[in-house]
JSON list of C-alpha atoms in Angstrom, two decimals:
[
{"chain": "A", "resi": 1, "resn": "MET", "atom": "CA", "xyz": [109.63, 74.01, -76.01]},
{"chain": "A", "resi": 2, "resn": "LEU", "atom": "CA", "xyz": [111.95, 76.36, -77.86]},
{"chain": "A", "resi": 3, "resn": "GLY", "atom": "CA", "xyz": [113.78, 76.98, -74.61]},
{"chain": "A", "resi": 4, "resn": "LEU", "atom": "CA", "xyz": [114.00, 73.26, -73.94]},
{"chain": "A", "resi": 5, "resn": "LYS", "atom": "CA", "xyz": [115.44, 72.66, -77.39]},
{"chain": "A", "resi": 6, "resn": "LYS", "atom": "CA", "xyz": [118.16, 75.18, -76.63]},
{"chain": "A", "resi": 7, "resn": "PHE", "atom": "CA", "xyz": [118.94, 73.49, -73.32]},
{"chain": "A", "resi": 8, "resn": "LEU", "atom": "CA", "xyz": [119.09, 69.99, -74.76]},
{"chain": "A", "resi": 9, "resn": "PHE", "atom": "CA", "xyz": [120.91, 70.56, -78.00]},
{"chain": "A", "resi": 10, "resn": "MET", "atom": "CA", "xyz": [122.37, 74.05, -78.27]},
{"chain": "A", "resi": 11, "resn": "GLY", "atom": "CA", "xyz": [122.65, 75.76, -74.93]},
{"chain": "A", "resi": 12, "resn": "GLY", "atom": "CA", "xyz": [125.66, 74.17, -73.33]},
{"chain": "A", "resi": 13, "resn": "SER", "atom": "CA", "xyz": [128.96, 72.45, -73.79]},
{"chain": "A", "resi": 14, "resn": "ALA", "atom": "CA", "xyz": [131.36, 70.31, -71.80]},
{"chain": "A", "resi": 15, "resn": "THR", "atom": "CA", "xyz": [133.61, 73.31, -71.19]},
{"chain": "A", "resi": 16, "resn": "ALA", "atom": "CA", "xyz": [130.73, 75.05, -69.36]},
{"chain": "A", "resi": 17, "resn": "LEU", "atom": "CA", "xyz": [130.16, 72.20, -66.90]},
{"chain": "A", "resi": 18, "resn": "SER", "atom": "CA", "xyz": [130.45, 72.91, -63.20]},
{"chain": "A", "resi": 19, "resn": "ALA", "atom": "CA", "xyz": [133.38, 71.46, -61.29]},
{"chain": "A", "resi": 20, "resn": "ASP", "atom": "CA", "xyz": [131.26, 68.87, -59.50]},
{"chain": "A", "resi": 21, "resn": "LEU", "atom": "CA", "xyz": [129.80, 67.58, -62.76]},
{"chain": "A", "resi": 22, "resn": "ARG", "atom": "CA", "xyz": [133.26, 67.35, -64.32]},
{"chain": "A", "resi": 23, "resn": "THR", "atom": "CA", "xyz": [134.36, 65.30, -61.31]},
{"chain": "A", "resi": 24, "resn": "ALA", "atom": "CA", "xyz": [131.30, 63.07, -61.64]},
{"chain": "A", "resi": 25, "resn": "LEU", "atom": "CA", "xyz": [132.02, 62.51, -65.33]},
{"chain": "A", "resi": 26, "resn": "ASP", "atom": "CA", "xyz": [135.68, 61.71, -64.62]},
{"chain": "A", "resi": 27, "resn": "THR", "atom": "CA", "xyz": [134.50, 59.13, -62.07]},
{"chain": "A", "resi": 28, "resn": "TRP", "atom": "CA", "xyz": [132.07, 57.67, -64.60]},
{"chain": "A", "resi": 29, "resn": "ARG", "atom": "CA", "xyz": [134.77, 57.45, -67.28]},
{"chain": "A", "resi": 30, "resn": "ALA", "atom": "CA", "xyz": [137.14, 55.70, -64.86]},
{"chain": "A", "resi": 31, "resn": "GLN", "atom": "CA", "xyz": [134.66, 52.98, -63.94]},
{"chain": "A", "resi": 32, "resn": "PRO", "atom": "CA", "xyz": [135.82, 49.59, -65.15]},
{"chain": "A", "resi": 33, "resn": "ALA", "atom": "CA", "xyz": [133.66, 47.84, -67.70]},
{"chain": "A", "resi": 34, "resn": "PRO", "atom": "CA", "xyz": [131.93, 44.72, -66.40]},
{"chain": "A", "resi": 35, "resn": "ASP", "atom": "CA", "xyz": [133.03, 41.26, -67.46]},
{"chain": "A", "resi": 36, "resn": "LEU", "atom": "CA", "xyz": [130.61, 40.53, -70.30]},
{"chain": "A", "resi": 37, "resn": "GLY", "atom": "CA", "xyz": [131.80, 36.94, -70.31]},
{"chain": "A", "resi": 38, "resn": "GLU", "atom": "CA", "xyz": [129.76, 36.35, -67.15]},
{"chain": "A", "resi": 39, "resn": "VAL", "atom": "CA", "xyz": [126.53, 34.40, -67.39]},
{"chain": "A", "resi": 40, "resn": "HIS", "atom": "CA", "xyz": [123.28, 36.37, -67.52]},
{"chain": "A", "resi": 41, "resn": "PHE", "atom": "CA", "xyz": [122.52, 35.63, -63.86]},
{"chain": "A", "resi": 42, "resn": "HIS", "atom": "CA", "xyz": [125.66, 37.53, -62.84]},
{"chain": "A", "resi": 43, "resn": "THR", "atom": "CA", "xyz": [125.21, 40.43, -65.26]},
{"chain": "A", "resi": 44, "resn": "ARG", "atom": "CA", "xyz": [123.52, 43.73, -64.49]},
{"chain": "A", "resi": 45, "resn": "TYR", "atom": "CA", "xyz": [121.51, 44.85, -67.50]},
{"chain": "A", "resi": 46, "resn": "VAL", "atom": "CA", "xyz": [119.87, 48.27, -67.79]},
{"chain": "A", "resi": 47, "resn": "VAL", "atom": "CA", "xyz": [116.65, 48.49, -69.79]},
{"chain": "A", "resi": 48, "resn": "ILE", "atom": "CA", "xyz": [115.85, 51.95, -71.13]},
{"chain": "A", "resi": 49, "resn": "ASP", "atom": "CA", "xyz": [113.29, 53.79, -73.21]},
{"chain": "A", "resi": 50, "resn": "ILE", "atom": "CA", "xyz": [112.86, 57.43, -74.17]},
{"chain": "A", "resi": 51, "resn": "THR", "atom": "CA", "xyz": [110.26, 59.89, -75.40]},
{"chain": "A", "resi": 52, "resn": "CYS", "atom": "CA", "xyz": [111.00, 62.57, -77.97]},
{"chain": "A", "resi": 53, "resn": "SER", "atom": "CA", "xyz": [108.99, 65.26, -79.68]},
{"chain": "A", "resi": 54, "resn": "GLY", "atom": "CA", "xyz": [109.73, 63.68, -83.07]},
{"chain": "A", "resi": 55, "resn": "THR", "atom": "CA", "xyz": [112.16, 61.45, -84.91]},
{"chain": "A", "resi": 56, "resn": "ASN", "atom": "CA", "xyz": [114.69, 63.97, -86.25]},
{"chain": "A", "resi": 57, "resn": "VAL", "atom": "CA", "xyz": [117.57, 64.37, -83.82]},
{"chain": "A", "resi": 58, "resn": "GLU", "atom": "CA", "xyz": [118.59, 67.70, -85.35]},
{"chain": "A", "resi": 59, "resn": "GLN", "atom": "CA", "xyz": [115.14, 69.25, -84.99]},
{"chain": "A", "resi": 60, "resn": "ASP", "atom": "CA", "xyz": [113.29, 67.38, -82.26]},
{"chain": "A", "resi": 61, "resn": "GLN", "atom": "CA", "xyz": [113.75, 67.14, -78.52]},
{"chain": "A", "resi": 62, "resn": "LEU", "atom": "CA", "xyz": [114.58, 64.42, -76.04]},
{"chain": "A", "resi": 63, "resn": "LEU", "atom": "CA", "xyz": [111.78, 64.77, -73.51]},
{"chain": "A", "resi": 64, "resn": "SER", "atom": "CA", "xyz": [112.30, 61.98, -70.99]},
{"chain": "A", "resi": 65, "resn": "ILE", "atom": "CA", "xyz": [114.27, 58.84, -70.14]},
{"chain": "A", "resi": 66, "resn": "ALA", "atom": "CA", "xyz": [113.16, 55.81, -68.14]},
{"chain": "A", "resi": 67, "resn": "ALA", "atom": "CA", "xyz": [115.50, 53.06, -66.99]},
{"chain": "A", "resi": 68, "resn": "SER", "atom": "CA", "xyz": [115.14, 49.89, -64.96]},
{"chain": "A", "resi": 69, "resn": "THR", "atom": "CA", "xyz": [117.69, 47.34, -63.83]},
{"chain": "A", "resi": 70, "resn": "ILE", "atom": "CA", "xyz": [117.70, 43.57, -64.29]},
{"chain": "A", "resi": 71, "resn": "ARG", "atom": "CA", "xyz": [119.92, 41.74, -61.80]},
{"chain": "A", "resi": 72, "resn": "GLN", "atom": "CA", "xyz": [120.13, 37.99, -61.43]},
{"chain": "A", "resi": 73, "resn": "ALA", "atom": "CA", "xyz": [117.64, 37.85, -64.32]},
{"chain": "A", "resi": 74, "resn": "MET", "atom": "CA", "xyz": [115.07, 39.63, -62.13]},
{"chain": "A", "resi": 75, "resn": "ILE", "atom": "CA", "xyz": [113.45, 43.01, -62.69]},
{"chain": "A", "resi": 76, "resn": "THR", "atom": "CA", "xyz": [114.08, 45.36, -59.81]},
{"chain": "A", "resi": 77, "resn": "PRO", "atom": "CA", "xyz": [111.50, 48.17, -60.09]},
{"chain": "A", "resi": 78, "resn": "GLU", "atom": "CA", "xyz": [112.91, 49.85, -56.99]},
{"chain": "A", "resi": 79, "resn": "ASP", "atom": "CA", "xyz": [116.21, 50.20, -58.85]},
{"chain": "A", "resi": 80, "resn": "SER", "atom": "CA", "xyz": [114.85, 52.43, -61.57]},
{"chain": "A", "resi": 81, "resn": "LEU", "atom": "CA", "xyz": [115.19, 55.97, -62.86]},
{"chain": "A", "resi": 82, "resn": "PHE", "atom": "CA", "xyz": [112.86, 58.44, -64.53]},
{"chain": "A", "resi": 83, "resn": "ILE", "atom": "CA", "xyz": [114.11, 61.75, -65.89]},
{"chain": "A", "resi": 84, "resn": "ASP", "atom": "CA", "xyz": [111.78, 64.46, -67.19]},
{"chain": "A", "resi": 85, "resn": "PHE", "atom": "CA", "xyz": [113.55, 67.19, -69.12]},
{"chain": "A", "resi": 86, "resn": "THR", "atom": "CA", "xyz": [110.42, 69.24, -69.69]},
{"chain": "A", "resi": 87, "resn": "ASP", "atom": "CA", "xyz": [110.44, 70.53, -66.11]},
{"chain": "A", "resi": 88, "resn": "SER", "atom": "CA", "xyz": [114.05, 71.77, -66.33]},
{"chain": "A", "resi": 89, "resn": "ASP", "atom": "CA", "xyz": [114.26, 75.52, -66.72]},
{"chain": "A", "resi": 90, "resn": "ASP", "atom": "CA", "xyz": [118.00, 76.06, -66.81]},
{"chain": "A", "resi": 91, "resn": "ASP", "atom": "CA", "xyz": [121.08, 74.76, -68.55]},
{"chain": "A", "resi": 92, "resn": "ALA", "atom": "CA", "xyz": [122.76, 73.30, -65.48]},
{"chain": "A", "resi": 93, "resn": "ALA", "atom": "CA", "xyz": [119.68, 71.26, -64.51]},
{"chain": "A", "resi": 94, "resn": "VAL", "atom": "CA", "xyz": [119.68, 69.45, -67.86]},
{"chain": "A", "resi": 95, "resn": "ASN", "atom": "CA", "xyz": [123.39, 68.69, -67.55]},
{"chain": "A", "resi": 96, "resn": "ARG", "atom": "CA", "xyz": [122.90, 67.33, -64.05]},
{"chain": "A", "resi": 97, "resn": "LYS", "atom": "CA", "xyz": [120.06, 65.05, -65.16]},
{"chain": "A", "resi": 98, "resn": "LEU", "atom": "CA", "xyz": [122.12, 63.63, -68.00]},
{"chain": "A", "resi": 99, "resn": "VAL", "atom": "CA", "xyz": [124.99, 62.93, -65.62]},
{"chain": "A", "resi": 100, "resn": "THR", "atom": "CA", "xyz": [122.54, 61.21, -63.26]},
{"chain": "A", "resi": 101, "resn": "PHE", "atom": "CA", "xyz": [121.49, 59.00, -66.16]},
{"chain": "A", "resi": 102, "resn": "LEU", "atom": "CA", "xyz": [125.11, 58.07, -66.96]},
{"chain": "A", "resi": 103, "resn": "GLN", "atom": "CA", "xyz": [125.79, 57.28, -63.30]},
{"chain": "A", "resi": 104, "resn": "PHE", "atom": "CA", "xyz": [122.74, 55.02, -63.18]},
{"chain": "A", "resi": 105, "resn": "VAL", "atom": "CA", "xyz": [123.73, 53.10, -66.31]},
{"chain": "A", "resi": 106, "resn": "ALA", "atom": "CA", "xyz": [127.40, 53.00, -65.29]},
{"chain": "A", "resi": 107, "resn": "LYS", "atom": "CA", "xyz": [129.08, 50.71, -67.84]},
{"chain": "A", "resi": 108, "resn": "ALA", "atom": "CA", "xyz": [126.35, 48.06, -67.94]},
{"chain": "A", "resi": 109, "resn": "PRO", "atom": "CA", "xyz": [125.05, 46.57, -71.20]},
{"chain": "A", "resi": 110, "resn": "VAL", "atom": "CA", "xyz": [121.92, 48.45, -72.24]},
{"chain": "A", "resi": 111, "resn": "VAL", "atom": "CA", "xyz": [118.72, 46.90, -73.55]},
{"chain": "A", "resi": 112, "resn": "THR", "atom": "CA", "xyz": [116.05, 48.70, -75.55]},
{"chain": "A", "resi": 113, "resn": "TYR", "atom": "CA", "xyz": [113.63, 48.28, -78.40]},
{"chain": "A", "resi": 114, "resn": "ASN", "atom": "CA", "xyz": [114.98, 49.96, -81.56]},
{"chain": "A", "resi": 115, "resn": "VAL", "atom": "CA", "xyz": [118.55, 50.92, -80.71]},
{"chain": "A", "resi": 116, "resn": "ALA", "atom": "CA", "xyz": [118.90, 53.10, -83.82]},
{"chain": "A", "resi": 117, "resn": "PHE", "atom": "CA", "xyz": [116.28, 55.53, -82.55]},
{"chain": "A", "resi": 118, "resn": "VAL", "atom": "CA", "xyz": [117.08, 55.48, -78.83]},
{"chain": "A", "resi": 119, "resn": "SER", "atom": "CA", "xyz": [120.86, 55.62, -79.18]},
{"chain": "A", "resi": 120, "resn": "THR", "atom": "CA", "xyz": [120.78, 58.49, -81.69]},
{"chain": "A", "resi": 121, "resn": "PHE", "atom": "CA", "xyz": [118.99, 60.83, -79.28]},
{"chain": "A", "resi": 122, "resn": "LEU", "atom": "CA", "xyz": [120.99, 59.77, -76.23]},
{"chain": "A", "resi": 123, "resn": "GLN", "atom": "CA", "xyz": [124.33, 60.01, -78.01]},
{"chain": "A", "resi": 124, "resn": "HIS", "atom": "CA", "xyz": [123.46, 63.41, -79.42]},
{"chain": "A", "resi": 125, "resn": "ALA", "atom": "CA", "xyz": [122.40, 64.80, -76.05]},
{"chain": "A", "resi": 126, "resn": "CYS", "atom": "CA", "xyz": [125.42, 63.39, -74.19]},
{"chain": "A", "resi": 127, "resn": "LYS", "atom": "CA", "xyz": [127.87, 64.58, -76.84]},
{"chain": "A", "resi": 128, "resn": "THR", "atom": "CA", "xyz": [126.35, 68.04, -77.16]},
{"chain": "A", "resi": 129, "resn": "ARG", "atom": "CA", "xyz": [125.77, 68.64, -73.47]},
{"chain": "A", "resi": 130, "resn": "LEU", "atom": "CA", "xyz": [128.59, 66.74, -71.77]},
{"chain": "A", "resi": 131, "resn": "GLY", "atom": "CA", "xyz": [131.22, 66.01, -74.41]},
{"chain": "A", "resi": 132, "resn": "ILE", "atom": "CA", "xyz": [130.61, 62.29, -73.78]},
{"chain": "A", "resi": 133, "resn": "ASP", "atom": "CA", "xyz": [130.54, 59.66, -76.52]},
{"chain": "A", "resi": 134, "resn": "PHE", "atom": "CA", "xyz": [127.83, 57.43, -75.09]},
{"chain": "A", "resi": 135, "resn": "GLN", "atom": "CA", "xyz": [128.52, 54.05, -76.67]},
{"chain": "A", "resi": 136, "resn": "PRO", "atom": "CA", "xyz": [127.39, 51.26, -74.33]},
{"chain": "A", "resi": 137, "resn": "ALA", "atom": "CA", "xyz": [127.08, 47.64, -75.34]},
{"chain": "A", "resi": 138, "resn": "TRP", "atom": "CA", "xyz": [123.57, 47.52, -76.81]},
{"chain": "A", "resi": 139, "resn": "VAL", "atom": "CA", "xyz": [121.07, 44.69, -77.00]},
{"chain": "A", "resi": 140, "resn": "ASP", "atom": "CA", "xyz": [118.30, 45.50, -79.49]},
{"chain": "A", "resi": 141, "resn": "LEU", "atom": "CA", "xyz": [115.10, 43.56, -78.90]},
{"chain": "A", "resi": 142, "resn": "ALA", "atom": "CA", "xyz": [113.68, 44.71, -82.23]},
{"chain": "A", "resi": 143, "resn": "TRP", "atom": "CA", "xyz": [116.26, 42.49, -83.96]},
{"chain": "A", "resi": 144, "resn": "MET", "atom": "CA", "xyz": [116.67, 39.82, -81.30]},
{"chain": "A", "resi": 145, "resn": "LEU", "atom": "CA", "xyz": [113.03, 38.81, -80.93]},
{"chain": "A", "resi": 146, "resn": "PRO", "atom": "CA", "xyz": [112.60, 37.62, -84.54]},
{"chain": "A", "resi": 147, "resn": "SER", "atom": "CA", "xyz": [115.90, 35.78, -84.21]},
{"chain": "A", "resi": 148, "resn": "LEU", "atom": "CA", "xyz": [115.11, 33.91, -80.99]},
{"chain": "A", "resi": 149, "resn": "PHE", "atom": "CA", "xyz": [111.31, 33.68, -81.25]},
{"chain": "A", "resi": 150, "resn": "LYS", "atom": "CA", "xyz": [110.92, 32.46, -84.81]},
{"chain": "A", "resi": 151, "resn": "ASP", "atom": "CA", "xyz": [107.97, 30.36, -83.62]},
{"chain": "A", "resi": 152, "resn": "LYS", "atom": "CA", "xyz": [106.12, 33.63, -82.89]},
{"chain": "A", "resi": 153, "resn": "SER", "atom": "CA", "xyz": [107.33, 35.73, -85.81]},
{"chain": "A", "resi": 154, "resn": "SER", "atom": "CA", "xyz": [110.41, 35.96, -87.99]},
{"chain": "A", "resi": 155, "resn": "SER", "atom": "CA", "xyz": [109.87, 39.59, -89.00]},
{"chain": "A", "resi": 156, "resn": "ILE", "atom": "CA", "xyz": [110.52, 42.98, -87.47]},
{"chain": "A", "resi": 157, "resn": "LYS", "atom": "CA", "xyz": [107.31, 44.42, -86.05]},
{"chain": "A", "resi": 158, "resn": "PRO", "atom": "CA", "xyz": [106.11, 47.08, -83.59]},
{"chain": "A", "resi": 159, "resn": "LEU", "atom": "CA", "xyz": [106.57, 46.48, -79.88]},
{"chain": "A", "resi": 160, "resn": "ASP", "atom": "CA", "xyz": [102.84, 46.14, -79.17]},
{"chain": "A", "resi": 161, "resn": "GLN", "atom": "CA", "xyz": [102.56, 43.34, -81.71]},
{"chain": "A", "resi": 162, "resn": "TRP", "atom": "CA", "xyz": [105.34, 41.48, -79.90]},
{"chain": "A", "resi": 163, "resn": "LEU", "atom": "CA", "xyz": [103.57, 42.00, -76.60]},
{"chain": "A", "resi": 164, "resn": "GLU", "atom": "CA", "xyz": [100.49, 40.34, -78.06]},
{"chain": "A", "resi": 165, "resn": "ALA", "atom": "CA", "xyz": [102.52, 37.54, -79.66]},
{"chain": "A", "resi": 166, "resn": "LEU", "atom": "CA", "xyz": [104.20, 36.79, -76.34]},
{"chain": "A", "resi": 167, "resn": "GLY", "atom": "CA", "xyz": [100.90, 36.78, -74.44]},
{"chain": "A", "resi": 168, "resn": "MET", "atom": "CA", "xyz": [101.50, 39.97, -72.49]},
{"chain": "A", "resi": 169, "resn": "PRO", "atom": "CA", "xyz": [98.50, 42.21, -71.76]},
{"chain": "A", "resi": 170, "resn": "LEU", "atom": "CA", "xyz": [98.58, 45.61, -73.43]},
{"chain": "A", "resi": 171, "resn": "GLY", "atom": "CA", "xyz": [96.19, 47.22, -70.96]},
{"chain": "A", "resi": 172, "resn": "ASN", "atom": "CA", "xyz": [93.84, 50.05, -71.76]},
{"chain": "A", "resi": 173, "resn": "GLY", "atom": "CA", "xyz": [94.83, 53.55, -72.70]},
{"chain": "A", "resi": 174, "resn": "ARG", "atom": "CA", "xyz": [98.22, 55.18, -73.10]},
{"chain": "A", "resi": 175, "resn": "ARG", "atom": "CA", "xyz": [101.13, 53.69, -71.15]},
{"chain": "A", "resi": 176, "resn": "SER", "atom": "CA", "xyz": [103.58, 55.81, -69.22]},
{"chain": "A", "resi": 177, "resn": "LEU", "atom": "CA", "xyz": [107.21, 55.69, -70.28]},
{"chain": "A", "resi": 178, "resn": "MET", "atom": "CA", "xyz": [108.14, 53.77, -67.13]},
{"chain": "A", "resi": 179, "resn": "ASP", "atom": "CA", "xyz": [105.34, 51.27, -67.74]},
{"chain": "A", "resi": 180, "resn": "ASN", "atom": "CA", "xyz": [106.67, 50.79, -71.26]},
{"chain": "A", "resi": 181, "resn": "THR", "atom": "CA", "xyz": [110.19, 50.30, -69.96]},
{"chain": "A", "resi": 182, "resn": "LEU", "atom": "CA", "xyz": [109.05, 47.65, -67.49]},
{"chain": "A", "resi": 183, "resn": "LEU", "atom": "CA", "xyz": [107.20, 45.83, -70.28]},
{"chain": "A", "resi": 184, "resn": "ILE", "atom": "CA", "xyz": [110.41, 45.84, -72.33]},
{"chain": "A", "resi": 185, "resn": "ALA", "atom": "CA", "xyz": [112.19, 44.47, -69.26]},
{"chain": "A", "resi": 186, "resn": "ARG", "atom": "CA", "xyz": [109.65, 41.63, -69.00]},
{"chain": "A", "resi": 187, "resn": "ILE", "atom": "CA", "xyz": [110.17, 40.80, -72.67]},
{"chain": "A", "resi": 188, "resn": "PHE", "atom": "CA", "xyz": [113.91, 40.79, -72.05]},
{"chain": "A", "resi": 189, "resn": "GLN", "atom": "CA", "xyz": [113.45, 38.31, -69.20]},
{"chain": "A", "resi": 190, "resn": "MET", "atom": "CA", "xyz": [111.64, 36.00, -71.62]},
{"chain": "A", "resi": 191, "resn": "LEU", "atom": "CA", "xyz": [114.39, 36.51, -74.18]},
{"chain": "A", "resi": 192, "resn": "LEU", "atom": "CA", "xyz": [117.07, 35.58, -71.63]},
{"chain": "A", "resi": 193, "resn": "ALA", "atom": "CA", "xyz": [115.31, 32.29, -70.96]},
{"chain": "A", "resi": 194, "resn": "ARG", "atom": "CA", "xyz": [115.05, 31.58, -74.69]},
{"chain": "A", "resi": 195, "resn": "ALA", "atom": "CA", "xyz": [118.69, 32.62, -75.22]},
{"chain": "A", "resi": 196, "resn": "LYS", "atom": "CA", "xyz": [119.92, 30.05, -72.70]},
{"chain": "A", "resi": 197, "resn": "GLU", "atom": "CA", "xyz": [117.92, 27.36, -74.52]},
{"chain": "A", "resi": 198, "resn": "GLN", "atom": "CA", "xyz": [119.88, 28.29, -77.65]},
{"chain": "A", "resi": 199, "resn": "ASP", "atom": "CA", "xyz": [123.27, 28.19, -75.89]},
{"chain": "A", "resi": 200, "resn": "ILE", "atom": "CA", "xyz": [123.59, 31.96, -75.55]},
{"chain": "A", "resi": 201, "resn": "HIS", "atom": "CA", "xyz": [124.74, 32.02, -71.95]},
{"chain": "A", "resi": 202, "resn": "THR", "atom": "CA", "xyz": [126.70, 35.25, -71.53]},
{"chain": "A", "resi": 203, "resn": "ALA", "atom": "CA", "xyz": [126.21, 38.95, -72.07]},
{"chain": "A", "resi": 204, "resn": "SER", "atom": "CA", "xyz": [128.94, 39.02, -74.72]},
{"chain": "A", "resi": 205, "resn": "GLN", "atom": "CA", "xyz": [127.23, 36.23, -76.66]},
{"chain": "A", "resi": 206, "resn": "LEU", "atom": "CA", "xyz": [123.90, 38.04, -76.42]},
{"chain": "A", "resi": 207, "resn": "ILE", "atom": "CA", "xyz": [125.40, 41.32, -77.64]},
{"chain": "A", "resi": 208, "resn": "GLU", "atom": "CA", "xyz": [127.13, 39.55, -80.53]},
{"chain": "A", "resi": 209, "resn": "GLU", "atom": "CA", "xyz": [123.87, 37.80, -81.45]},
{"chain": "A", "resi": 210, "resn": "SER", "atom": "CA", "xyz": [122.10, 41.17, -81.44]},
{"chain": "A", "resi": 211, "resn": "ARG", "atom": "CA", "xyz": [124.70, 42.64, -83.79]},
{"chain": "A", "resi": 212, "resn": "ALA", "atom": "CA", "xyz": [124.67, 39.60, -86.04]},
{"chain": "A", "resi": 213, "resn": "SER", "atom": "CA", "xyz": [120.87, 39.59, -86.26]},
{"chain": "A", "resi": 214, "resn": "MET", "atom": "CA", "xyz": [120.85, 43.25, -87.22]},
{"chain": "A", "resi": 215, "resn": "ALA", "atom": "CA", "xyz": [123.58, 42.83, -89.84]},
{"chain": "A", "resi": 216, "resn": "LEU", "atom": "CA", "xyz": [121.95, 39.74, -91.34]},
{"chain": "A", "resi": 217, "resn": "ARG", "atom": "CA", "xyz": [118.53, 41.31, -91.72]},
{"chain": "A", "resi": 218, "resn": "ARG", "atom": "CA", "xyz": [119.90, 44.57, -93.11]},
{"chain": "A", "resi": 219, "resn": "HIS", "atom": "CA", "xyz": [121.62, 42.67, -95.90]},
{"chain": "A", "resi": 220, "resn": "HIS", "atom": "CA", "xyz": [118.59, 40.56, -96.86]}
]
């Protein structure tokens, strides 16, 4: 794990990237942002989750990333990505996997549960490894669920408690990261339906509602 920590947070820099990765990053940067004024049905959302060795970005390690796409408000498990950093034994392999992640996300709005945690590790890894400031448009279900599902709960709570509140089976034993990501995607589908009932019809409205919910709760 000490070697992995070096690879993920200390071992490389953007100036050390290979020519093909620099080209890939230039292509990624040049991609146009999607029209977030489109209705949800026309928006590609990317749902992501991560595993880490702890909660301190300066000391702990990003271990894996899982991502799944929602298109036309439907989960597409075949359009998914899983990256395991623990099986990477050299600097270039980690860089390549991070670039693969950026290419998969493209410029789509990103959905997760607890943006503060997930974004901190992803931003740190992308900045340290690739020189990229990874700042997508985030939708945070941790804040959005109490806002749109007040009939279930009006408070922030762990993901598993929301799964129970929304009638979703938890299953037995430990879930894989991809299983967890697909569960988050299913919750997001339910949230999209509820959002439309509350006149939140576009990605930009949803993102703004996520930010407003977070700001409101942090000040009360």
